[in-house]
Structure formats: C-alpha cells, structure tokens
Amino acid sequence: MSARAGMISLFATVLCVGFFLEARPVAQDSALKFTISGTSTVRRWSCPATGTIEVTPGGAGEAAPGFPDGVQTVTITVPVNAIACDEEDMVEHLREALKEPEHPEITYQLERYTMTGNNAATTTGEMTIAGVTKPIEFDVRPLSSPDGMRSEGETQIDMTDFSITPPDLWLGMLKVGKVVRVQFDAPLGPSE
C-alpha cells in the first residue's frame, strides 16, 4: 500500500470514528463539593467532602435546564477519605463508622428524575454507603452559572438505614445524631 493510500485510509477511519462518537451521548465528568452536617449531644457539626459527578446527556428523560434532550445517567462518587472535618477525632471516627477500608467510596446512581418546576427536580436513585445500597431522593436545583450549568441538591439520610452506628467521641460524652443532611454543588458542563 502506498503512503498516499495509507493516509487516505487513515483519514477515512478517523472520519468514521469521529462520526460514530459524535452520534453517541458523551458523559461529562466534573468535580463536585459535598457537605455532610448533623447534630451531636454537644453541638452541630459540618464536614466538607469532594467527589466526582458523571452526567450523560440524552435518553428518555424529560428536558432539563441545559439538557434539552434530558439526562440519560448520573453517577456520583465520593471517596470516604475525601471527607474532612475540623476535628481530627471526628474524621477518624466518621471514616471508621463508614467502614472505609472495606468500602472506600460512597456512590449514587440516578434511576429517574421529575422536573417539579423550571429550576427544580426530584431525583430518585440508589445510594451505596458502607456496602449497603438503599433508594434515596434528592431535591435538586439546576442553575445557570458563568461556566455553564450546575446543580445544587440536598437530602437527609438516617445513618442507621445503612447499618452505620453513629460515631461517639470522648468516651461517649459526644454522640452524633443518626440523621445527617447531605448537600452538594456540582458543575454539569456547558449549557446547550
């Protein structure tokens, strides 16, 4: 095969692959910020965390801000070791309660969503914490930002539903409440 024929063949292959990739929805992977907060017998507490969100546009879902063809999949992953708290003892006890060595990640997989207003939705999905998977709903607000679309959401989780014993510190003088509030802020990529 001549060099020219080889270049034409390579160019044709690139065009075909490019066409195929363009025709499929492309997942957008972004960093997200989480805040896990709750109460204890001593005071309220809050621990930030970072994770990733992967969004694949398209599919059978209804149109959403920034996603005129809907959203096909959403996967959120938060490494347990990305959870930080002001007190090192709290970090250690929280990671122990979440069984970090055996289950190093918290994940959420979207199953469906319903737009409840122009900038509001309810999502239902499966959350896995400490090896236990349960259905969870988030109240979500898709918003425009200078960098494209982003989404804010929140829910409350009873740790005991996931077989987690709420941490206690200082020989039981500080006991963490079993219900925690989970909030997130996630960039979703350029708006369309």
PDB file of C-alpha atoms in Angstrom:
ATOM      1  CA  MET A   1       0.000   0.000   0.000  1.00  0.00           C
ATOM      2  CA  SER A   2       1.380   3.394  -0.963  1.00  0.00           C
ATOM      3  CA  ALA A   3       1.900   6.150   1.594  1.00  0.00           C
ATOM      4  CA  ARG A   4      -0.865   8.200  -0.051  1.00  0.00           C
ATOM      5  CA  ALA A   5      -3.352   5.305   0.058  1.00  0.00           C
ATOM      6  CA  GLY A   6      -2.415   4.707   3.708  1.00  0.00           C
ATOM      7  CA  MET A   7      -3.081   8.381   4.567  1.00  0.00           C
ATOM      8  CA  ILE A   8      -6.460   8.282   2.781  1.00  0.00           C
ATOM      9  CA  SER A   9      -7.378   5.094   4.659  1.00  0.00           C
ATOM     10  CA  LEU A  10      -6.313   6.637   7.993  1.00  0.00           C
ATOM     11  CA  PHE A  11      -8.275   9.830   7.246  1.00  0.00           C
ATOM     12  CA  ALA A  12     -11.399   7.796   6.347  1.00  0.00           C
ATOM     13  CA  THR A  13     -11.065   5.797   9.574  1.00  0.00           C
ATOM     14  CA  VAL A  14     -10.751   8.985  11.652  1.00  0.00           C
ATOM     15  CA  LEU A  15     -13.854  10.440   9.968  1.00  0.00           C
ATOM     16  CA  CYS A  16     -15.866   7.264  10.621  1.00  0.00           C
ATOM     17  CA  VAL A  17     -14.784   7.072  14.265  1.00  0.00           C
ATOM     18  CA  GLY A  18     -15.461  10.794  14.697  1.00  0.00           C
ATOM     19  CA  PHE A  19     -18.949  10.391  13.223  1.00  0.00           C
ATOM     20  CA  PHE A  20     -19.679   7.407  15.489  1.00  0.00           C
ATOM     21  CA  LEU A  21     -18.505   9.212  18.617  1.00  0.00           C
ATOM     22  CA  GLU A  22     -20.425  12.358  17.692  1.00  0.00           C
ATOM     23  CA  ALA A  23     -23.653  10.378  17.334  1.00  0.00           C
ATOM     24  CA  ARG A  24     -23.441   8.967  20.873  1.00  0.00           C
ATOM     25  CA  PRO A  25     -24.116  10.959  24.051  1.00  0.00           C
ATOM     26  CA  VAL A  26     -20.871  11.900  25.759  1.00  0.00           C
ATOM     27  CA  ALA A  27     -20.554  11.689  29.533  1.00  0.00           C
ATOM     28  CA  GLN A  28     -19.325  14.818  31.258  1.00  0.00           C
ATOM     29  CA  ASP A  29     -17.171  14.160  34.325  1.00  0.00           C
ATOM     30  CA  SER A  30     -16.844  17.014  36.848  1.00  0.00           C
ATOM     31  CA  ALA A  31     -15.705  17.614  40.408  1.00  0.00           C
ATOM     32  CA  LEU A  32     -18.370  18.277  42.999  1.00  0.00           C
ATOM     33  CA  LYS A  33     -18.489  19.586  46.536  1.00  0.00           C
ATOM     34  CA  PHE A  34     -20.404  17.860  49.298  1.00  0.00           C
ATOM     35  CA  THR A  35     -21.235  18.963  52.809  1.00  0.00           C
ATOM     36  CA  ILE A  36     -22.337  16.415  55.382  1.00  0.00           C
ATOM     37  CA  SER A  37     -23.772  18.005  58.508  1.00  0.00           C
ATOM     38  CA  GLY A  38     -25.616  16.918  61.590  1.00  0.00           C
ATOM     39  CA  THR A  39     -26.062  17.271  65.295  1.00  0.00           C
ATOM     40  CA  SER A  40     -24.487  15.814  68.384  1.00  0.00           C
ATOM     41  CA  THR A  41     -25.069  15.950  72.109  1.00  0.00           C
ATOM     42  CA  VAL A  42     -22.561  18.840  72.257  1.00  0.00           C
ATOM     43  CA  ARG A  43     -23.054  20.899  69.069  1.00  0.00           C
ATOM     44  CA  ARG A  44     -23.885  20.946  65.371  1.00  0.00           C
ATOM     45  CA  TRP A  45     -21.108  19.789  63.029  1.00  0.00           C
ATOM     46  CA  SER A  46     -20.291  20.003  59.343  1.00  0.00           C
ATOM     47  CA  CYS A  47     -17.757  18.136  57.226  1.00  0.00           C
ATOM     48  CA  PRO A  48     -16.950  19.049  53.596  1.00  0.00           C
ATOM     49  CA  ALA A  49     -16.015  16.433  51.014  1.00  0.00           C
ATOM     50  CA  THR A  50     -15.146  16.334  47.348  1.00  0.00           C
ATOM     51  CA  GLY A  51     -16.132  13.801  44.744  1.00  0.00           C
ATOM     52  CA  THR A  52     -16.996  13.422  41.092  1.00  0.00           C
ATOM     53  CA  ILE A  53     -20.211  13.515  39.119  1.00  0.00           C
ATOM     54  CA  GLU A  54     -20.549  11.948  35.688  1.00  0.00           C
ATOM     55  CA  VAL A  55     -23.527  13.050  33.603  1.00  0.00           C
ATOM     56  CA  THR A  56     -24.509  11.506  30.279  1.00  0.00           C
ATOM     57  CA  PRO A  57     -26.983  13.701  28.375  1.00  0.00           C
ATOM     58  CA  GLY A  58     -29.815  12.316  26.264  1.00  0.00           C
ATOM     59  CA  GLY A  59     -32.063   9.351  26.764  1.00  0.00           C
ATOM     60  CA  ALA A  60     -35.728   9.032  27.612  1.00  0.00           C
ATOM     61  CA  GLY A  61     -35.777  11.607  30.430  1.00  0.00           C
ATOM     62  CA  GLU A  62     -37.652  14.862  30.213  1.00  0.00           C
ATOM     63  CA  ALA A  63     -35.891  18.075  29.185  1.00  0.00           C
ATOM     64  CA  ALA A  64     -33.978  19.810  31.976  1.00  0.00           C
ATOM     65  CA  PRO A  65     -32.195  23.191  32.056  1.00  0.00           C
ATOM     66  CA  GLY A  66     -29.021  22.806  29.989  1.00  0.00           C
ATOM     67  CA  PHE A  67     -30.122  19.346  28.811  1.00  0.00           C
ATOM     68  CA  PRO A  68     -32.858  19.787  26.171  1.00  0.00           C
ATOM     69  CA  ASP A  69     -32.748  16.052  25.360  1.00  0.00           C
ATOM     70  CA  GLY A  70     -32.870  15.048  29.030  1.00  0.00           C
ATOM     71  CA  VAL A  71     -30.316  13.177  31.096  1.00  0.00           C
ATOM     72  CA  GLN A  72     -29.506   9.529  30.493  1.00  0.00           C
ATOM     73  CA  THR A  73     -27.323   8.721  33.520  1.00  0.00           C
ATOM     74  CA  VAL A  74     -25.830  10.414  36.568  1.00  0.00           C
ATOM     75  CA  THR A  75     -23.216   8.762  38.765  1.00  0.00           C
ATOM     76  CA  ILE A  76     -21.809  10.445  41.876  1.00  0.00           C
ATOM     77  CA  THR A  77     -18.737   9.064  43.635  1.00  0.00           C
ATOM     78  CA  VAL A  78     -17.312  10.378  46.914  1.00  0.00           C
ATOM     79  CA  PRO A  79     -14.183   8.738  48.352  1.00  0.00           C
ATOM     80  CA  VAL A  80     -14.619   8.288  52.094  1.00  0.00           C
ATOM     81  CA  ASN A  81     -11.074   9.618  52.606  1.00  0.00           C
ATOM     82  CA  ALA A  82     -12.179  12.889  50.935  1.00  0.00           C
ATOM     83  CA  ILE A  83     -14.430  13.683  53.906  1.00  0.00           C
ATOM     84  CA  ALA A  84     -12.778  16.299  56.119  1.00  0.00           C
ATOM     85  CA  CYS A  85     -13.897  17.710  59.473  1.00  0.00           C
ATOM     86  CA  ASP A  86     -12.468  20.424  61.705  1.00  0.00           C
ATOM     87  CA  GLU A  87     -11.638  17.889  64.407  1.00  0.00           C
ATOM     88  CA  GLU A  88      -9.284  15.056  63.501  1.00  0.00           C
ATOM     89  CA  ASP A  89     -11.038  12.763  66.018  1.00  0.00           C
ATOM     90  CA  MET A  90     -14.323  13.294  64.173  1.00  0.00           C
ATOM     91  CA  VAL A  91     -12.700  12.435  60.827  1.00  0.00           C
ATOM     92  CA  GLU A  92     -11.218   9.248  62.269  1.00  0.00           C
ATOM     93  CA  HIS A  93     -14.483   8.124  63.892  1.00  0.00           C
ATOM     94  CA  LEU A  94     -16.580   9.018  60.848  1.00  0.00           C
ATOM     95  CA  ARG A  95     -14.302   7.082  58.494  1.00  0.00           C
ATOM     96  CA  GLU A  96     -14.377   4.139  60.890  1.00  0.00           C
ATOM     97  CA  ALA A  97     -18.198   4.261  61.067  1.00  0.00           C
ATOM     98  CA  LEU A  98     -18.335   4.322  57.234  1.00  0.00           C
ATOM     99  CA  LYS A  99     -16.090   1.195  57.138  1.00  0.00           C
ATOM    100  CA  GLU A 100     -13.557   2.900  54.866  1.00  0.00           C
ATOM    101  CA  PRO A 101     -11.090   0.001  54.454  1.00  0.00           C
ATOM    102  CA  GLU A 102     -13.798  -2.341  53.117  1.00  0.00           C
ATOM    103  CA  HIS A 103     -15.930   0.317  51.373  1.00  0.00           C
ATOM    104  CA  PRO A 104     -13.716   3.249  50.306  1.00  0.00           C
ATOM    105  CA  GLU A 105     -16.407   5.029  48.236  1.00  0.00           C
ATOM    106  CA  ILE A 106     -19.929   6.349  48.612  1.00  0.00           C
ATOM    107  CA  THR A 107     -21.845   6.172  45.325  1.00  0.00           C
ATOM    108  CA  TYR A 108     -25.157   7.384  43.960  1.00  0.00           C
ATOM    109  CA  GLN A 109     -26.674   6.180  40.690  1.00  0.00           C
ATOM    110  CA  LEU A 110     -29.633   8.099  39.267  1.00  0.00           C
ATOM    111  CA  GLU A 111     -32.653   5.970  38.350  1.00  0.00           C
ATOM    112  CA  ARG A 112     -35.130   8.686  37.375  1.00  0.00           C
ATOM    113  CA  TYR A 113     -35.929  12.347  37.818  1.00  0.00           C
ATOM    114  CA  THR A 114     -39.000  14.529  37.651  1.00  0.00           C
ATOM    115  CA  MET A 115     -38.919  18.239  36.905  1.00  0.00           C
ATOM    116  CA  THR A 116     -41.057  19.911  39.584  1.00  0.00           C
ATOM    117  CA  GLY A 117     -40.623  23.447  38.243  1.00  0.00           C
ATOM    118  CA  ASN A 118     -38.424  25.497  35.897  1.00  0.00           C
ATOM    119  CA  ASN A 119     -35.396  25.121  38.165  1.00  0.00           C
ATOM    120  CA  ALA A 120     -36.382  22.277  40.457  1.00  0.00           C
ATOM    121  CA  ALA A 121     -36.388  18.500  40.234  1.00  0.00           C
ATOM    122  CA  THR A 122     -36.682  15.446  42.417  1.00  0.00           C
ATOM    123  CA  THR A 123     -34.257  12.628  41.689  1.00  0.00           C
ATOM    124  CA  THR A 124     -34.540   9.032  42.787  1.00  0.00           C
ATOM    125  CA  GLY A 125     -31.573   6.715  42.769  1.00  0.00           C
ATOM    126  CA  GLU A 126     -29.581   4.080  44.580  1.00  0.00           C
ATOM    127  CA  MET A 127     -27.036   5.221  47.164  1.00  0.00           C
ATOM    128  CA  THR A 128     -24.399   2.854  48.482  1.00  0.00           C
ATOM    129  CA  ILE A 129     -22.771   3.692  51.808  1.00  0.00           C
ATOM    130  CA  ALA A 130     -20.608   1.267  53.806  1.00  0.00           C
ATOM    131  CA  GLY A 131     -21.605  -1.554  51.456  1.00  0.00           C
ATOM    132  CA  VAL A 132     -25.372  -1.059  51.903  1.00  0.00           C
ATOM    133  CA  THR A 133     -27.491   0.145  48.960  1.00  0.00           C
ATOM    134  CA  LYS A 134     -30.789   1.964  49.521  1.00  0.00           C
ATOM    135  CA  PRO A 135     -33.091   4.187  47.444  1.00  0.00           C
ATOM    136  CA  ILE A 136     -32.576   7.911  48.119  1.00  0.00           C
ATOM    137  CA  GLU A 137     -34.333  11.019  46.816  1.00  0.00           C
ATOM    138  CA  PHE A 138     -32.593  14.362  46.337  1.00  0.00           C
ATOM    139  CA  ASP A 139     -34.272  17.734  45.866  1.00  0.00           C
ATOM    140  CA  VAL A 140     -32.218  19.289  43.067  1.00  0.00           C
ATOM    141  CA  ARG A 141     -31.964  22.799  41.594  1.00  0.00           C
ATOM    142  CA  PRO A 142     -30.339  23.013  38.136  1.00  0.00           C
ATOM    143  CA  LEU A 143     -28.886  26.521  37.738  1.00  0.00           C
ATOM    144  CA  SER A 144     -27.049  28.555  35.115  1.00  0.00           C
ATOM    145  CA  SER A 145     -23.588  29.800  36.025  1.00  0.00           C
ATOM    146  CA  PRO A 146     -20.857  31.703  34.130  1.00  0.00           C
ATOM    147  CA  ASP A 147     -19.187  28.329  33.405  1.00  0.00           C
ATOM    148  CA  GLY A 148     -22.365  26.606  32.160  1.00  0.00           C
ATOM    149  CA  MET A 149     -24.842  24.560  34.143  1.00  0.00           C
ATOM    150  CA  ARG A 150     -24.510  23.448  37.727  1.00  0.00           C
ATOM    151  CA  SER A 151     -26.762  21.649  40.130  1.00  0.00           C
ATOM    152  CA  GLU A 152     -27.369  22.044  43.848  1.00  0.00           C
ATOM    153  CA  GLY A 153     -29.129  19.353  45.823  1.00  0.00           C
ATOM    154  CA  GLU A 154     -29.853  18.082  49.284  1.00  0.00           C
ATOM    155  CA  THR A 155     -31.377  15.216  51.212  1.00  0.00           C
ATOM    156  CA  GLN A 156     -31.448  13.767  54.700  1.00  0.00           C
ATOM    157  CA  ILE A 157     -30.090  10.326  55.454  1.00  0.00           C
ATOM    158  CA  ASP A 158     -30.593   8.186  58.535  1.00  0.00           C
ATOM    159  CA  MET A 159     -27.202   6.535  59.036  1.00  0.00           C
ATOM    160  CA  THR A 160     -28.798   3.517  60.734  1.00  0.00           C
ATOM    161  CA  ASP A 161     -30.662   2.736  57.463  1.00  0.00           C
ATOM    162  CA  PHE A 162     -27.209   1.940  56.050  1.00  0.00           C
ATOM    163  CA  SER A 163     -26.174  -0.152  59.087  1.00  0.00           C
ATOM    164  CA  ILE A 164     -23.926   2.671  60.304  1.00  0.00           C
ATOM    165  CA  THR A 165     -23.553   3.232  64.023  1.00  0.00           C
ATOM    166  CA  PRO A 166     -23.334   6.998  64.536  1.00  0.00           C
ATOM    167  CA  PRO A 167     -19.896   7.904  65.925  1.00  0.00           C
ATOM    168  CA  ASP A 168     -19.316   8.902  69.512  1.00  0.00           C
ATOM    169  CA  LEU A 169     -16.247  10.611  70.950  1.00  0.00           C
ATOM    170  CA  TRP A 170     -14.666  11.328  74.294  1.00  0.00           C
ATOM    171  CA  LEU A 171     -15.877   8.111  75.924  1.00  0.00           C
ATOM    172  CA  GLY A 172     -19.439   8.722  74.780  1.00  0.00           C
ATOM    173  CA  MET A 173     -19.698  12.319  76.014  1.00  0.00           C
ATOM    174  CA  LEU A 174     -20.266  13.434  72.402  1.00  0.00           C
ATOM    175  CA  LYS A 175     -22.759  11.343  70.455  1.00  0.00           C
ATOM    176  CA  VAL A 176     -23.515  12.109  66.837  1.00  0.00           C
ATOM    177  CA  GLY A 177     -27.195  12.167  65.845  1.00  0.00           C
ATOM    178  CA  LYS A 178     -28.289   9.427  63.456  1.00  0.00           C
ATOM    179  CA  VAL A 179     -29.768  11.750  60.797  1.00  0.00           C
ATOM    180  CA  VAL A 180     -27.377  13.733  58.616  1.00  0.00           C
ATOM    181  CA  ARG A 181     -28.039  16.353  55.966  1.00  0.00           C
ATOM    182  CA  VAL A 182     -26.192  15.894  52.665  1.00  0.00           C
ATOM    183  CA  GLN A 183     -25.825  18.870  50.309  1.00  0.00           C
ATOM    184  CA  PHE A 184     -23.946  19.057  47.026  1.00  0.00           C
ATOM    185  CA  ASP A 185     -22.922  21.637  44.447  1.00  0.00           C
ATOM    186  CA  ALA A 186     -21.837  20.200  41.103  1.00  0.00           C
ATOM    187  CA  PRO A 187     -20.782  21.758  37.796  1.00  0.00           C
ATOM    188  CA  LEU A 188     -22.547  19.986  34.929  1.00  0.00           C
ATOM    189  CA  GLY A 189     -20.681  21.452  31.972  1.00  0.00           C
ATOM    190  CA  PRO A 190     -21.580  23.978  29.280  1.00  0.00           C
ATOM    191  CA  SER A 191     -25.229  24.813  28.810  1.00  0.00           C
ATOM    192  CA  GLU A 192     -26.670  23.999  25.402  1.00  0.00           C
TER     193      GLU A 192
END
